Coordinates of C-alpha atoms and ligand atoms in Angstrom, one line a residue:
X754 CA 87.0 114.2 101.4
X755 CA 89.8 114.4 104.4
X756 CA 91.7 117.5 104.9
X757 CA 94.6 114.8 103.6
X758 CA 93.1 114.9 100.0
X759 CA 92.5 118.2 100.0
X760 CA 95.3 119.1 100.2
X761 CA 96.7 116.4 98.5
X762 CA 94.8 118.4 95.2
X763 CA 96.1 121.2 95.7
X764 CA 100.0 119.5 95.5
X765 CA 101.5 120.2 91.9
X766 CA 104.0 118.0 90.5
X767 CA 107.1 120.2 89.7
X768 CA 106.5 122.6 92.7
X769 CA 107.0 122.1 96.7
X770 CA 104.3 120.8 98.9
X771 CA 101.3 123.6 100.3
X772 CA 102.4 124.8 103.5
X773 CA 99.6 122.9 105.9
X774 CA 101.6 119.7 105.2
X775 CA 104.3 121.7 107.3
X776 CA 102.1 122.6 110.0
X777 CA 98.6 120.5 110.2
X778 CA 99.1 118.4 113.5
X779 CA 96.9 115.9 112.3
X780 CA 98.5 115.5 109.2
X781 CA 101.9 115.0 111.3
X782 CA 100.2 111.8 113.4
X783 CA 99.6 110.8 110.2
X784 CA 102.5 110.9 108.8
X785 CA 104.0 109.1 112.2
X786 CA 101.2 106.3 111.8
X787 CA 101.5 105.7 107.9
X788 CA 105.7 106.2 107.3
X789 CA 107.8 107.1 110.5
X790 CA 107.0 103.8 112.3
X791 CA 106.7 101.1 109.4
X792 CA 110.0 102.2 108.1
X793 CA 113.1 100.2 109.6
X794 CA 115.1 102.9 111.0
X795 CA 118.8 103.1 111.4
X796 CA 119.4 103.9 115.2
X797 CA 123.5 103.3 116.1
X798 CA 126.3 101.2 115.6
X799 CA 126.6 98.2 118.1
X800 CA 129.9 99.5 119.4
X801 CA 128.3 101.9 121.6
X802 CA 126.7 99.1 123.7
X803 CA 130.0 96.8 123.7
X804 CA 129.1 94.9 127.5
X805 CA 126.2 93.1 128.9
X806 CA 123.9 95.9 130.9
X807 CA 125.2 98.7 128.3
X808 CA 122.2 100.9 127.0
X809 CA 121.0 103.8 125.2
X810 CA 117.7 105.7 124.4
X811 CA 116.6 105.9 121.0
X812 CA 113.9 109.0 121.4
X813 CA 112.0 110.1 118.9
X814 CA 108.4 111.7 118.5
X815 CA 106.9 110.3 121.2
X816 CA 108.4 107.3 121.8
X817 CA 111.6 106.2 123.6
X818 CA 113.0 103.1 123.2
X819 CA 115.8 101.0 125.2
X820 CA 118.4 99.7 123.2
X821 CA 120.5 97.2 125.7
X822 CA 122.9 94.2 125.6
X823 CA 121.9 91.4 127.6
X824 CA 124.1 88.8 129.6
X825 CA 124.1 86.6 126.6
X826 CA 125.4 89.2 124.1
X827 CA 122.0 90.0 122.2
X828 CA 121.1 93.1 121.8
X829 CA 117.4 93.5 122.4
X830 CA 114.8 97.0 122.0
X831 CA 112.1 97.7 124.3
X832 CA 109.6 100.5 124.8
X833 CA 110.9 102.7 127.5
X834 CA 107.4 102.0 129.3
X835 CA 106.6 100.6 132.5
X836 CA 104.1 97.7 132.3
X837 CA 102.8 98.7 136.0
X838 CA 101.3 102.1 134.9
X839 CA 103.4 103.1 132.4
X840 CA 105.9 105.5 133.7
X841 CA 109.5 106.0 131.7
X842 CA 111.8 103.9 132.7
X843 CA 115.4 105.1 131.7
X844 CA 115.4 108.8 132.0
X845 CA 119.4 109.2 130.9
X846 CA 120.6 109.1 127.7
X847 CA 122.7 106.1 128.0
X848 CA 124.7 103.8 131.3
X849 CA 125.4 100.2 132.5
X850 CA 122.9 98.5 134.3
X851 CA 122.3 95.3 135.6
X852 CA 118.5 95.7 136.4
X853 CA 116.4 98.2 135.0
X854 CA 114.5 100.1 138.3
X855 CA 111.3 102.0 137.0
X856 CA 111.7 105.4 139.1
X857 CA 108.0 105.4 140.2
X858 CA 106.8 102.2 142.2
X859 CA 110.6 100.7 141.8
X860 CA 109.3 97.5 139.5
X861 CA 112.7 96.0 138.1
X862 CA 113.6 94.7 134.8
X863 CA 116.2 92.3 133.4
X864 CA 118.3 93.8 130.5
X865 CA 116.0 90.5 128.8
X866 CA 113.3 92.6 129.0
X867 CA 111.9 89.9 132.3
X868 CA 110.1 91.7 135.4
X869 CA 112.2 90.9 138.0
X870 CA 110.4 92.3 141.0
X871 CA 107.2 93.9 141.5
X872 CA 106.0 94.4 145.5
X873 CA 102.9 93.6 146.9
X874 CA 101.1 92.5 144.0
X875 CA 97.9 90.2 144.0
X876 CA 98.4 86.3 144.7
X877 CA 97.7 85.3 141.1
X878 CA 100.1 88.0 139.5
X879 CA 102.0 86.3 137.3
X880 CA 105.6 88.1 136.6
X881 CA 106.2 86.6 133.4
X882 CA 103.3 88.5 131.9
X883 CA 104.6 91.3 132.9
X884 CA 108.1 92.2 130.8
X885 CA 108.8 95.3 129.1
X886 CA 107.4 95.3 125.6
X887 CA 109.9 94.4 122.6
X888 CA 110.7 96.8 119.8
X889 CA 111.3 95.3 116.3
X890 CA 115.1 95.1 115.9
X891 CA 117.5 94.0 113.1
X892 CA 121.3 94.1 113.3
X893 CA 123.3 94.2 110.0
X894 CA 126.7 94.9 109.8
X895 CA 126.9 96.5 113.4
X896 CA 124.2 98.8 111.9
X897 CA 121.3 98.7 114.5
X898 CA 117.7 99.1 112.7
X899 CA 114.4 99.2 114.9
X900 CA 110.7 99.0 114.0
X901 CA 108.8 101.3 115.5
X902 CA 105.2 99.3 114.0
X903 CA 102.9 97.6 116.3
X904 CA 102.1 95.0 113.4
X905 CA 104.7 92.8 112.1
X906 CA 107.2 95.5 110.0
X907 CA 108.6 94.9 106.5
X908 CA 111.2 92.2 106.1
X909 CA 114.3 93.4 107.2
X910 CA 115.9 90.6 104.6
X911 CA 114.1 91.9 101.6
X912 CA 114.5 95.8 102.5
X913 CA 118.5 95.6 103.3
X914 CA 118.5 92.9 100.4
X915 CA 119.6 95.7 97.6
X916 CA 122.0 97.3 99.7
X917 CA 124.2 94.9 101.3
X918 CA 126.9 94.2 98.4
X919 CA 128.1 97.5 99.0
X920 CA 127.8 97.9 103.4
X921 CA 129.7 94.3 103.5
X922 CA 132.6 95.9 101.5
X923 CA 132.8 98.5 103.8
X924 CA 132.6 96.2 107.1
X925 CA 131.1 98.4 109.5
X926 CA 131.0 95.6 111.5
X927 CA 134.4 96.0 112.3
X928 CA 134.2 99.7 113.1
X929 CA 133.8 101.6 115.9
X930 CA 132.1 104.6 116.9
X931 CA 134.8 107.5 116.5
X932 CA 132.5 110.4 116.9
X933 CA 129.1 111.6 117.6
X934 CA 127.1 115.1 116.9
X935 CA 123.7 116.4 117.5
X936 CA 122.0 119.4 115.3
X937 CA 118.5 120.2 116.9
X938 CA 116.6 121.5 114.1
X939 CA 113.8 123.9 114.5
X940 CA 112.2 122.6 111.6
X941 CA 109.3 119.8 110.2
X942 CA 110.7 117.1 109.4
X943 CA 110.2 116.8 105.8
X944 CA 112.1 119.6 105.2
X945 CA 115.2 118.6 106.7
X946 CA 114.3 115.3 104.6
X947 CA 113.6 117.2 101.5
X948 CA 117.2 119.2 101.9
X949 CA 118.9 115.8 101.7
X950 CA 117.3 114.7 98.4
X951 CA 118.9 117.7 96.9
X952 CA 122.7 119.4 96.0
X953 CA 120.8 122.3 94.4
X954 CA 121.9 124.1 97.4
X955 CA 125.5 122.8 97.6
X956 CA 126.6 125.3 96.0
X957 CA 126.3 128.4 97.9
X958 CA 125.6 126.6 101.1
X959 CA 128.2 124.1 101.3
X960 CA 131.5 125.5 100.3
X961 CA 133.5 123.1 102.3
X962 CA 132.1 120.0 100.6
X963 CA 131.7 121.3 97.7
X964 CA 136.1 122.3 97.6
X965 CA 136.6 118.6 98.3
X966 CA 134.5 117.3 95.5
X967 CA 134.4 118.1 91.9
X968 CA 131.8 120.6 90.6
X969 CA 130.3 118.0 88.1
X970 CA 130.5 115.5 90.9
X971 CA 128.2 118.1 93.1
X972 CA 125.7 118.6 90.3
X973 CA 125.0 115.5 89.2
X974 CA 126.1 113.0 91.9
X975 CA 126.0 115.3 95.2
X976 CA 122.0 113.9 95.8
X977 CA 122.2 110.4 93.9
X978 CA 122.1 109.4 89.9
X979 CA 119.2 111.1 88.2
X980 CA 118.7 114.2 90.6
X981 CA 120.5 116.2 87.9
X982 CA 119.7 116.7 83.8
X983 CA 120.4 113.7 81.5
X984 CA 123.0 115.5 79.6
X985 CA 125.8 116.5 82.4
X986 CA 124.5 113.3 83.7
X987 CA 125.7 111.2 81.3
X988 CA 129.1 113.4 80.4
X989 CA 129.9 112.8 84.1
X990 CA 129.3 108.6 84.2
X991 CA 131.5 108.8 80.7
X992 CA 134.3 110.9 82.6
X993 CA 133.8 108.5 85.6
X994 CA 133.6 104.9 83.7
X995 CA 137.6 104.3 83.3
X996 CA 137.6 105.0 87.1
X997 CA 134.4 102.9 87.5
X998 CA 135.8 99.7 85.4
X999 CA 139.6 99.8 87.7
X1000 CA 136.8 99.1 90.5
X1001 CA 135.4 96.1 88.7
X1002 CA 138.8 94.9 88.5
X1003 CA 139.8 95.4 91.9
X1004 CA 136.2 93.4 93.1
X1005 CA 134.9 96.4 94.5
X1006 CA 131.2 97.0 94.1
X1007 CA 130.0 100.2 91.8
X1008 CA 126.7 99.5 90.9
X1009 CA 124.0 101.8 91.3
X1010 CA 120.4 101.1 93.1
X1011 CA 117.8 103.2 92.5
X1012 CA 114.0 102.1 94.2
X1013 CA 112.4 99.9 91.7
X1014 CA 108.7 100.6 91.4
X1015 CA 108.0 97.6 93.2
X1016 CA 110.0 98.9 96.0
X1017 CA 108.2 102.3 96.1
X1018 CA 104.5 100.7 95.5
X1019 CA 105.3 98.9 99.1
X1020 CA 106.8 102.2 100.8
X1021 CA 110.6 101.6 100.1
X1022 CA 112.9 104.1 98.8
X1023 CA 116.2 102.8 99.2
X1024 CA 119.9 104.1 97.4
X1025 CA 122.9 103.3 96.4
X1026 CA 125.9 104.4 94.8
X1027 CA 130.1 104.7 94.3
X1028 CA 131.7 107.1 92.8
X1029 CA 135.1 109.2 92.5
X1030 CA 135.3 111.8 95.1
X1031 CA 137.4 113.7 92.7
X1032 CA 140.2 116.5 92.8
X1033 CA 142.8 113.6 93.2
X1034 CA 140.8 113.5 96.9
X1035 CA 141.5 110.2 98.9
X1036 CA 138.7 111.2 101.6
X1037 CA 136.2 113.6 102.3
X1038 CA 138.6 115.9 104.6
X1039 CA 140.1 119.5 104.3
X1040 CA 142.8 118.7 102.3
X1041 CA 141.9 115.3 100.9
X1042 CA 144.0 113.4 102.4
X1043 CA 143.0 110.2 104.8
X1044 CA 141.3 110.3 107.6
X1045 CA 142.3 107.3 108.9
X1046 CA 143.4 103.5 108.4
X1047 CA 141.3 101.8 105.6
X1048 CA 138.0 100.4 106.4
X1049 CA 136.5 96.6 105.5
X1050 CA 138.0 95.2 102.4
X1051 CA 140.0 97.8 100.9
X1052 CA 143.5 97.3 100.4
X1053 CA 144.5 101.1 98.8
X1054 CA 142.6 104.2 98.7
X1055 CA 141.2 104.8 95.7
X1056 CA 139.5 107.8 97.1
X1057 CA 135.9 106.8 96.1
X1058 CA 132.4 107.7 98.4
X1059 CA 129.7 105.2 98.5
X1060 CA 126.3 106.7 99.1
X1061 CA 124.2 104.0 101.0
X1062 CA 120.3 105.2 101.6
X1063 CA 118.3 102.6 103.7
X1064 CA 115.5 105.3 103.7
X1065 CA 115.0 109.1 103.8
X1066 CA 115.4 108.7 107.5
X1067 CA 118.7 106.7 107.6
X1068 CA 121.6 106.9 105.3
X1069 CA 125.0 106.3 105.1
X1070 CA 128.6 107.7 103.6
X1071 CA 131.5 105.6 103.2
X1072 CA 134.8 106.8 102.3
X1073 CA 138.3 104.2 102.0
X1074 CA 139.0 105.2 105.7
X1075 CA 135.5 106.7 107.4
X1076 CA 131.7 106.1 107.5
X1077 CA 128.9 108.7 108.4
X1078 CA 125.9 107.0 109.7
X1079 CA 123.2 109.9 108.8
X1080 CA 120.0 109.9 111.5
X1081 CA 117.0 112.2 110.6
X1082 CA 114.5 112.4 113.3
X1083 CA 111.2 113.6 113.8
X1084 CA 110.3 114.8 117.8
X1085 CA 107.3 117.3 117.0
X1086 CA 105.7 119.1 114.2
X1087 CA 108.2 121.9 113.8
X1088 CA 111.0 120.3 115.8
X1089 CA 113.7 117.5 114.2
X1090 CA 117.1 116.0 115.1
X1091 CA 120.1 115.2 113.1
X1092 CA 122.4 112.9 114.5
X1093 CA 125.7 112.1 113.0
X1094 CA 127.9 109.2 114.0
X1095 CA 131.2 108.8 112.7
X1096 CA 132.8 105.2 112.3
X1097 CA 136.5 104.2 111.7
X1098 CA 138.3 100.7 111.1
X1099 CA 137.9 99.1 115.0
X1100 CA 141.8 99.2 115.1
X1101 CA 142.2 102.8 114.7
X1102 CA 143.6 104.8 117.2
X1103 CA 142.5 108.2 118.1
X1104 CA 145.8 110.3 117.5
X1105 CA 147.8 108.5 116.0
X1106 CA 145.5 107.3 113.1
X1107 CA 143.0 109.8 113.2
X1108 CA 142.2 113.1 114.4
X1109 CA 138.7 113.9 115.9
X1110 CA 138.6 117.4 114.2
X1111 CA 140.3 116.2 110.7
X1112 CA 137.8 113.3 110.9
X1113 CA 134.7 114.7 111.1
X1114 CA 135.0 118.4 109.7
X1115 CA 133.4 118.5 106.4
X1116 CA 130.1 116.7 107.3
X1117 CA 130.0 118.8 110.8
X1118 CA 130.4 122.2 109.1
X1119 CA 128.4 120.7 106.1
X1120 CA 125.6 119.6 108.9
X1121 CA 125.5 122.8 110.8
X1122 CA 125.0 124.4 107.7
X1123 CA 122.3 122.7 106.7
X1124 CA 120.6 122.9 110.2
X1125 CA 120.8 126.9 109.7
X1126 CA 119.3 126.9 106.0
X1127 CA 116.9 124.3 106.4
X1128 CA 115.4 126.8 110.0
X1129 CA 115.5 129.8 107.3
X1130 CA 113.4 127.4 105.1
X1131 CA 110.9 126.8 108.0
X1132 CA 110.6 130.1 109.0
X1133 CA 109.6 131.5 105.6
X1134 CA 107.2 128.7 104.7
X1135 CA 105.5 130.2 107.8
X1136 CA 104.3 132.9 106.5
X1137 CA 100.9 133.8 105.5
X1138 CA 102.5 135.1 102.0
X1139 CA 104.0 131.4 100.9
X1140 CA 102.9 129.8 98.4
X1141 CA 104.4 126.6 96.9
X1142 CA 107.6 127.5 94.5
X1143 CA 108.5 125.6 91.1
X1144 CA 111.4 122.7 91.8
X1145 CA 114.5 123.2 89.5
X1146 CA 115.9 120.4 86.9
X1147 CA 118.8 119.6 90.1
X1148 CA 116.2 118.9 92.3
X1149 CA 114.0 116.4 90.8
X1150 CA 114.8 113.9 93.4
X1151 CA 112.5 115.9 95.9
X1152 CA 109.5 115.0 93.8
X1153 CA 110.6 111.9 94.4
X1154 CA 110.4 111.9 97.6
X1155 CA 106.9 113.4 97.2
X1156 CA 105.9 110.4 95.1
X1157 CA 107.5 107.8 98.2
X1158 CA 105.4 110.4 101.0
X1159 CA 102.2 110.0 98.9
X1160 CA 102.8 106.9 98.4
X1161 CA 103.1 105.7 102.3
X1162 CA 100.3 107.8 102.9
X1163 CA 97.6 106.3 100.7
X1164 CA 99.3 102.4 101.6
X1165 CA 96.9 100.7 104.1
Ligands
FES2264 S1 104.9 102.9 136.9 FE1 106.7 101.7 137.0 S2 106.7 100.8 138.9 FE2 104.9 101.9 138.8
FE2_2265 FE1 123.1 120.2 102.5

């Protein structure tokens, strides 16, 4: 039997995971090999690479990948790998170039991916054998998704299939990047996963969010439909249907997804839903006003939030006026990132529609916080004296994510 199914045993439905899942470095390839590259991952928004020659790094684990437009428009994905002996290629973060140099033996690059030069190589070389590798990519909605598999990946049709009703109302594809945030988080990455699955800790963590929404809306809503007991549950949808059937009306989408068990059986684990923010809120700010002019199709606030989860590793939050784009990311066994990237209405200007600070306080605050309280978790689960505690009734959707890690795991 593998360490893997040892473990595996040992796991209790109803209680957290044993601590070597947090710490085995085998287990961690693993877990790279079997879910973090067959999942399509949600990397940026197109409008950060708006010219031909634009680019940025996607990094994460190991790999590094170049995200660039090229002089027809397309946005392509490579490996950041040079096919001469392998050295990076684009050490910062993001630029403009019009030929990408490798910094080693100076082979060049087309923004298509092409070699371009390569000096004093043998007569029958032949260039075009020689171009950076492609990454899987997918665009939808401005929403930029890469495949980090060597095989052929999922289809991207079938997997954003459940979910696009709701993105199209929302347009993202006529937003623009507004802001951007990075929380390094000293911890494995399942656990800053496993935070996001549950509002257990909204509560006393989050008193920001938690002023702009409505308590019931926190307990039963705050980490999807079904993550809280069946009876608040279903007093909040009654409270909620009057609001839910002006929606209707209006055409706005308001139906829930939750993973079929088709969709989990082939590693999915996908989300969706709208509700009322709540307090007589228009937007997730400080004092619940707007944010900023009204996004995609919406002709009036009518101050509702639409939860859009592509996978754990990539969600979204749309208000009337704003979306969060939500990027969890693996880099080592006890080292994550979360990057947050705010989008407004591609019209918007900064100042006089919105405000920087106003625009992206609750989920920064909200984000930091979690950063600190999912390190606390980290550190303690360190310890020689843990041992896996017993989940409560508002955090059943963590098992769930068990169920979708298991599942990945055993899937060929
Ligand atoms: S490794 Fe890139 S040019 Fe040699
Ligand atoms: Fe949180």
């Amino acid at each position: 039997m593998t360490f893997f199914n040892q473990l595996k045993e040992r796991y209790e439905e109803g209680k957290t995971l044993p601590q070597e899942f947090y710490t085995d470095e085998e287990i961690f390839s693993d877990e790279m090999k079997k879910i973090y590259f067959k999942q399509w991952l949600m990397v940026d928004h197109v409008s950060r690479i708006p010219n031909p020659g634009d680019y940025f790094l996607f990094n994460a684990e190991k790999e590094s990948i170049i995200l660039i437009r090229g002089r027809d428009s397309q946005v392509r994905a490579f490996y950041n790998v040079c096919s001469h002996r392998g050295s990076r290629i684009c050490l910062e973060e993001e630029g403009t170039k019009k030929l990408l140099v490798c910094p080693y033996h100076a082979w060049s690059f087309s923004a298509e991916g092409e070699l371009k030069s390569a000096r004093y190589m043998p007569d029958d070389f032949k260039m075009e054998d020689w171009g950076l590798k492609p990454c899987h990519i997918n665009i939808y909605q401005g929403l930029i998704f890469i495949n980090l598999s060597m095989d052929e990946p999922m289809d991207f049709n079938e997997f954003i299939a459940p979910l696009t009703e709701l993105v199209n109302f929302h347009n993202p594809e006529k937003a623009k990047i507004a802001a951007r945030r990075k929380y390094p988080t000293k911890a494995n990455f399942k656990l800053v996963l496993e935070n996001f699955q549950e509002c257990y800790h909204c509560g006393p963590a989050h008193p920001e969010l938690c002023s702009v929404h409505e308590k019931d809306w926190v307990f039963t809503m705050g980490a999807g439909l079904g993550t809280a007991p069946e009876k608040e549950t279903q007093e909040y949808l009654k409270k909620i249907q009057p609001w839910i059937e002006d929606c209707k009306t209006r055409g706005i989408p308001s139906k829930t997804y939750l993973e079929t068990k088709e969709g989990l059986s082939k590693g999915l684990n996908r989300y969706v839903d709208r509700t009322p923010i709540g307090n007589g809120n228009l937007s997730q700010t400080k004092d619940g006003k707007p944010a900023s002019k009204l996004m995609g199709q919406f002709k009036e606030f009518d101050g509702g939030l639409s939860q859009v989860s592509f996978n754990p590793f990539s969600c979204c939050y749309f208000t009337n006026d704003f979306g969060v784009m939500f990027i969890f990311k693996p880099l080592s066994i006890l080292q994550s990132e979360v990057e947050l990237i705010w989008l407004v209405n591609e019209e918007a200007e900064e100042g006089k529609d919105f405000n920087e600070e106003n625009l992206t306080h609750i989920w920064d605050v909200t984000t930091a916080h979690d950063t600190t309280i999912i390190e606390n978790n980290q550190n303690g689960l360190l310890s020689h004296s843990f041992s896996p505690g017993v989940l409560s009734q508002n955090e059943s959707a963590v098992t769930y994510f068990y169920d979708w890690y298991f599942t990945n795991m055993r899937l060929p």
